[in-house]
Amino acid sequence: MDSSPELKRKLGIAVLWVAGLNLAYFGVEFTMALKLGSVSLLADSIDLLEDVAINILIFLALGWSLHARAVTGKVLAFLICIPALFAAGEAIRKVINPDAPDPLLLALTAGGAGIVNLACALILVPFRKTQSSMARVAYLSARNDVIVNILIILIGFITALTRSGWPDIILGVTIIAINVFAAKEVWQIAHLEHLEARALTGKLDEEDLLD
């Protein structure tokens, strides 16, 4: 990623906007998730809070060295898995009592989250091609959240037809898969930055290249 001060400034402004938008809608979605007893909405609301943390960390790390960015990128990869683990726990709990959430409120709440996440993704579009884990993790997270919100809306329609809680549970598993895949991409990018940092200091060896 171009490390020019101007690009860092633009990225800093972008991630602060994204953090603010996610924080603003978190309270809405979390409240509705508890009210409806929806695994998918609950997992997605936790994901919004995770995005707040990710973008704040990105903002703080913009002035750090390549090595520090690589380390932080790997930390962020683990952070992406947090809502996935939370969704897994809720999915297991719902298997015991798979009540169906209200489909209309489910779809409307997910639609609101989709608008927020789409706005975040558009804000981060200029940074989507970067090879820096610090910038790419923000875009990946916003992009994946839009996909999840579309899936939740579809689940709302399916729930209206079936009156079953199983579609909501299945989507919880889908959210896990999406977040784990995103975490894998972020880890790989961060590892490349780690290798680049070692190469710049002359500490890159054959064992590093085999990792």
mmCIF file of C-alpha atoms in Angstrom:
data_model
loop_
_atom_site.group_PDB
_atom_site.id
_atom_site.type_symbol
_atom_site.label_atom_id
_atom_site.label_comp_id
_atom_site.label_asym_id
_atom_site.label_seq_id
_atom_site.Cartn_x
_atom_site.Cartn_y
_atom_site.Cartn_z
ATOM 1 C CA MET A 1 0.000 0.000 0.000
ATOM 2 C CA ASP A 2 1.201 3.526 -0.796
ATOM 3 C CA SER A 3 2.357 4.902 2.544
ATOM 4 C CA SER A 4 2.081 8.581 1.539
ATOM 5 C CA PRO A 5 0.769 10.918 4.262
ATOM 6 C CA GLU A 6 -2.171 11.913 2.060
ATOM 7 C CA LEU A 7 -3.328 8.317 1.556
ATOM 8 C CA LYS A 8 -2.943 7.615 5.273
ATOM 9 C CA ARG A 9 -5.009 10.704 6.040
ATOM 10 C CA LYS A 10 -7.783 9.604 3.655
ATOM 11 C CA LEU A 11 -7.782 6.077 5.060
ATOM 12 C CA GLY A 12 -7.888 7.444 8.595
ATOM 13 C CA ILE A 13 -10.956 9.557 7.815
ATOM 14 C CA ALA A 14 -12.612 6.601 6.058
ATOM 15 C CA VAL A 15 -12.175 4.120 8.898
ATOM 16 C CA LEU A 16 -13.408 6.647 11.481
ATOM 17 C CA TRP A 17 -16.592 7.145 9.441
ATOM 18 C CA VAL A 18 -17.025 3.380 9.183
ATOM 19 C CA ALA A 19 -16.491 2.937 12.935
ATOM 20 C CA GLY A 20 -19.077 5.622 13.684
ATOM 21 C CA LEU A 21 -21.709 4.171 11.349
ATOM 22 C CA ASN A 22 -21.261 0.674 12.766
ATOM 23 C CA LEU A 23 -21.476 1.891 16.351
ATOM 24 C CA ALA A 24 -24.632 3.877 15.606
ATOM 25 C CA TYR A 25 -26.507 0.858 14.235
ATOM 26 C CA PHE A 26 -25.142 -1.688 16.707
ATOM 27 C CA GLY A 27 -27.571 -0.626 19.432
ATOM 28 C CA VAL A 28 -30.535 -0.939 17.075
ATOM 29 C CA GLU A 29 -29.663 -4.390 15.760
ATOM 30 C CA PHE A 30 -28.572 -5.794 19.120
ATOM 31 C CA THR A 31 -31.828 -4.686 20.749
ATOM 32 C CA MET A 32 -33.915 -6.191 17.948
ATOM 33 C CA ALA A 33 -31.895 -9.415 18.034
ATOM 34 C CA LEU A 34 -32.667 -9.898 21.719
ATOM 35 C CA LYS A 35 -36.322 -9.000 21.202
ATOM 36 C CA LEU A 36 -36.756 -11.455 18.315
ATOM 37 C CA GLY A 37 -34.477 -14.199 19.647
ATOM 38 C CA SER A 38 -32.630 -14.273 16.320
ATOM 39 C CA VAL A 39 -29.252 -15.988 16.092
ATOM 40 C CA SER A 40 -28.400 -14.385 12.771
ATOM 41 C CA LEU A 41 -29.223 -10.834 13.904
ATOM 42 C CA LEU A 42 -27.386 -11.306 17.185
ATOM 43 C CA ALA A 43 -24.284 -12.562 15.411
ATOM 44 C CA ASP A 44 -24.505 -9.707 12.908
ATOM 45 C CA SER A 45 -24.892 -7.083 15.660
ATOM 46 C CA ILE A 46 -21.796 -8.408 17.420
ATOM 47 C CA ASP A 47 -20.081 -8.210 14.038
ATOM 48 C CA LEU A 48 -20.967 -4.499 13.869
ATOM 49 C CA LEU A 49 -19.290 -3.965 17.238
ATOM 50 C CA GLU A 50 -16.293 -5.932 16.044
ATOM 51 C CA ASP A 51 -16.083 -3.653 13.001
ATOM 52 C CA VAL A 52 -15.946 -0.646 15.322
ATOM 53 C CA ALA A 53 -12.931 -2.151 17.100
ATOM 54 C CA ILE A 54 -11.247 -3.146 13.842
ATOM 55 C CA ASN A 55 -11.539 0.297 12.264
ATOM 56 C CA ILE A 56 -10.380 2.079 15.418
ATOM 57 C CA LEU A 57 -7.348 -0.233 15.559
ATOM 58 C CA ILE A 58 -6.647 0.501 11.891
ATOM 59 C CA PHE A 59 -6.777 4.231 12.583
ATOM 60 C CA LEU A 60 -4.367 3.898 15.503
ATOM 61 C CA ALA A 61 -1.978 1.686 13.521
ATOM 62 C CA LEU A 62 -1.613 3.944 10.468
ATOM 63 C CA GLY A 63 1.537 5.505 11.819
ATOM 64 C CA TRP A 64 3.146 2.205 12.761
ATOM 65 C CA SER A 65 5.969 0.339 11.046
ATOM 66 C CA LEU A 66 5.460 -2.434 8.491
ATOM 67 C CA HIS A 67 6.228 -5.062 11.136
ATOM 68 C CA ALA A 68 3.761 -3.525 13.596
ATOM 69 C CA ARG A 69 1.066 -3.437 10.886
ATOM 70 C CA ALA A 70 1.694 -7.098 10.111
ATOM 71 C CA VAL A 71 1.337 -8.070 13.772
ATOM 72 C CA THR A 72 -1.816 -5.985 14.129
ATOM 73 C CA GLY A 73 -3.212 -7.541 10.960
ATOM 74 C CA LYS A 74 -2.872 -10.994 12.507
ATOM 75 C CA VAL A 75 -4.601 -9.754 15.672
ATOM 76 C CA LEU A 76 -7.453 -8.439 13.529
ATOM 77 C CA ALA A 77 -7.736 -11.828 11.840
ATOM 78 C CA PHE A 78 -8.507 -13.314 15.245
ATOM 79 C CA LEU A 79 -10.980 -10.511 15.973
ATOM 80 C CA ILE A 80 -12.966 -11.420 12.866
ATOM 81 C CA CYS A 81 -13.537 -14.870 14.371
ATOM 82 C CA ILE A 82 -15.139 -13.482 17.550
ATOM 83 C CA PRO A 83 -18.674 -13.073 16.151
ATOM 84 C CA ALA A 84 -18.298 -16.445 14.449
ATOM 85 C CA LEU A 85 -17.688 -18.131 17.805
ATOM 86 C CA PHE A 86 -20.560 -16.194 19.363
ATOM 87 C CA ALA A 87 -22.885 -17.271 16.549
ATOM 88 C CA ALA A 88 -21.796 -20.875 17.030
ATOM 89 C CA GLY A 89 -22.751 -20.790 20.694
ATOM 90 C CA GLU A 90 -26.134 -19.263 19.949
ATOM 91 C CA ALA A 91 -26.776 -21.733 17.141
ATOM 92 C CA ILE A 92 -26.146 -24.642 19.506
ATOM 93 C CA ARG A 93 -28.516 -23.112 22.047
ATOM 94 C CA LYS A 94 -31.229 -22.583 19.421
ATOM 95 C CA VAL A 95 -31.029 -26.189 18.253
ATOM 96 C CA ILE A 96 -32.604 -27.143 21.570
ATOM 97 C CA ASN A 97 -35.496 -24.712 21.060
ATOM 98 C CA PRO A 98 -35.652 -23.579 17.397
ATOM 99 C CA ASP A 99 -38.412 -20.966 17.674
ATOM 100 C CA ALA A 100 -38.902 -18.834 14.565
ATOM 101 C CA PRO A 101 -38.203 -15.074 14.875
ATOM 102 C CA ASP A 102 -40.712 -12.574 13.455
ATOM 103 C CA PRO A 103 -39.877 -12.647 9.710
ATOM 104 C CA LEU A 104 -40.914 -9.056 8.910
ATOM 105 C CA LEU A 105 -38.949 -7.472 11.738
ATOM 106 C CA LEU A 106 -36.037 -9.782 10.940
ATOM 107 C CA ALA A 107 -35.934 -8.616 7.313
ATOM 108 C CA LEU A 108 -36.424 -4.926 8.166
ATOM 109 C CA THR A 109 -33.672 -4.936 10.781
ATOM 110 C CA ALA A 110 -31.303 -6.723 8.411
ATOM 111 C CA GLY A 111 -32.209 -4.249 5.675
ATOM 112 C CA GLY A 112 -31.196 -1.352 7.889
ATOM 113 C CA ALA A 113 -27.903 -3.075 8.668
ATOM 114 C CA GLY A 114 -27.418 -3.712 4.956
ATOM 115 C CA ILE A 115 -27.753 0.006 4.175
ATOM 116 C CA VAL A 116 -25.193 0.851 6.855
ATOM 117 C CA ASN A 117 -22.743 -1.800 5.698
ATOM 118 C CA LEU A 118 -23.165 -0.883 2.026
ATOM 119 C CA ALA A 119 -22.330 2.719 2.897
ATOM 120 C CA CYS A 120 -19.229 1.488 4.757
ATOM 121 C CA ALA A 121 -18.148 -0.685 1.828
ATOM 122 C CA LEU A 122 -18.520 2.256 -0.595
ATOM 123 C CA ILE A 123 -16.460 4.473 1.709
ATOM 124 C CA LEU A 124 -13.699 1.840 1.683
ATOM 125 C CA VAL A 125 -13.795 1.013 -2.057
ATOM 126 C CA PRO A 126 -10.728 3.182 -2.846
ATOM 127 C CA PHE A 127 -8.669 1.006 -0.484
ATOM 128 C CA ARG A 128 -9.897 -2.447 -1.604
ATOM 129 C CA LYS A 129 -6.909 -3.164 -3.884
ATOM 130 C CA THR A 130 -4.268 -2.469 -1.277
ATOM 131 C CA GLN A 131 -1.957 -5.234 -0.134
ATOM 132 C CA SER A 132 -1.873 -3.804 3.383
ATOM 133 C CA SER A 133 -3.755 -5.926 5.883
ATOM 134 C CA MET A 134 -4.600 -2.751 7.794
ATOM 135 C CA ALA A 135 -6.700 -1.343 4.944
ATOM 136 C CA ARG A 136 -7.922 -4.532 3.318
ATOM 137 C CA VAL A 137 -9.344 -5.971 6.526
ATOM 138 C CA ALA A 138 -11.751 -3.011 6.767
ATOM 139 C CA TYR A 139 -13.009 -3.498 3.212
ATOM 140 C CA LEU A 140 -13.323 -7.275 3.587
ATOM 141 C CA SER A 141 -15.341 -6.904 6.759
ATOM 142 C CA ALA A 142 -17.760 -4.340 5.239
ATOM 143 C CA ARG A 143 -18.148 -6.400 2.052
ATOM 144 C CA ASN A 144 -18.863 -9.586 3.972
ATOM 145 C CA ASP A 145 -21.385 -7.805 6.183
ATOM 146 C CA VAL A 146 -23.402 -6.718 3.127
ATOM 147 C CA ILE A 147 -23.524 -10.353 1.981
ATOM 148 C CA VAL A 148 -24.668 -11.461 5.430
ATOM 149 C CA ASN A 149 -27.414 -8.826 5.547
ATOM 150 C CA ILE A 150 -28.780 -9.948 2.180
ATOM 151 C CA LEU A 151 -28.822 -13.522 3.458
ATOM 152 C CA ILE A 152 -30.705 -12.483 6.604
ATOM 153 C CA ILE A 153 -33.355 -10.743 4.492
ATOM 154 C CA LEU A 154 -33.749 -13.914 2.434
ATOM 155 C CA ILE A 155 -34.015 -15.913 5.642
ATOM 156 C CA GLY A 156 -36.852 -13.604 6.687
ATOM 157 C CA PHE A 157 -38.838 -14.609 3.605
ATOM 158 C CA ILE A 158 -38.064 -18.295 4.118
ATOM 159 C CA THR A 159 -39.079 -18.049 7.779
ATOM 160 C CA ALA A 160 -42.394 -16.446 6.759
ATOM 161 C CA LEU A 161 -43.092 -19.434 4.521
ATOM 162 C CA THR A 162 -41.904 -22.210 6.825
ATOM 163 C CA ARG A 163 -42.484 -20.740 10.313
ATOM 164 C CA SER A 164 -39.355 -22.600 11.337
ATOM 165 C CA GLY A 165 -36.365 -21.388 13.321
ATOM 166 C CA TRP A 166 -33.985 -23.628 11.411
ATOM 167 C CA PRO A 167 -33.230 -21.139 8.595
ATOM 168 C CA ASP A 168 -32.019 -18.678 11.244
ATOM 169 C CA ILE A 169 -29.817 -21.373 12.767
ATOM 170 C CA ILE A 170 -28.407 -22.365 9.383
ATOM 171 C CA LEU A 171 -27.540 -18.745 8.641
ATOM 172 C CA GLY A 172 -25.645 -18.631 11.933
ATOM 173 C CA VAL A 173 -23.409 -21.369 10.556
ATOM 174 C CA THR A 174 -23.073 -19.413 7.294
ATOM 175 C CA ILE A 175 -21.897 -16.338 9.220
ATOM 176 C CA ILE A 176 -19.258 -18.516 10.860
ATOM 177 C CA ALA A 177 -17.985 -19.687 7.462
ATOM 178 C CA ILE A 178 -17.878 -16.159 6.008
ATOM 179 C CA ASN A 179 -15.960 -14.761 8.981
ATOM 180 C CA VAL A 180 -13.489 -17.631 9.107
ATOM 181 C CA PHE A 181 -12.752 -17.230 5.372
ATOM 182 C CA ALA A 182 -12.233 -13.472 5.840
ATOM 183 C CA ALA A 183 -9.929 -14.135 8.789
ATOM 184 C CA LYS A 184 -7.883 -16.517 6.627
ATOM 185 C CA GLU A 185 -7.455 -13.851 3.924
ATOM 186 C CA VAL A 186 -6.408 -11.231 6.444
ATOM 187 C CA TRP A 187 -3.907 -13.607 8.078
ATOM 188 C CA GLN A 188 -2.333 -14.387 4.703
ATOM 189 C CA ILE A 189 -1.966 -10.698 3.818
ATOM 190 C CA ALA A 190 -0.505 -9.927 7.247
ATOM 191 C CA HIS A 191 1.956 -12.802 6.866
ATOM 192 C CA LEU A 192 3.154 -11.335 3.563
ATOM 193 C CA GLU A 193 3.751 -8.028 5.329
ATOM 194 C CA HIS A 194 5.657 -9.907 8.035
ATOM 195 C CA LEU A 195 7.916 -11.459 5.380
ATOM 196 C CA GLU A 196 8.406 -8.082 3.712
ATOM 197 C CA ALA A 197 9.414 -6.550 7.045
ATOM 198 C CA ARG A 198 11.941 -9.325 7.672
ATOM 199 C CA ALA A 199 13.302 -8.921 4.137
ATOM 200 C CA LEU A 200 13.846 -5.188 4.692
ATOM 201 C CA THR A 201 15.849 -5.934 7.843
ATOM 202 C CA GLY A 202 17.813 -8.735 6.158
ATOM 203 C CA LYS A 203 16.370 -11.413 8.472
ATOM 204 C CA LEU A 204 14.399 -13.341 5.854
ATOM 205 C CA ASP A 205 15.547 -16.950 5.590
ATOM 206 C CA GLU A 206 14.519 -20.135 3.761
ATOM 207 C CA GLU A 207 12.290 -21.288 6.648
ATOM 208 C CA ASP A 208 10.236 -18.068 6.348
ATOM 209 C CA LEU A 209 9.646 -18.658 2.649
ATOM 210 C CA LEU A 210 8.313 -22.149 3.386
ATOM 211 C CA ASP A 211 5.705 -20.916 5.904
#
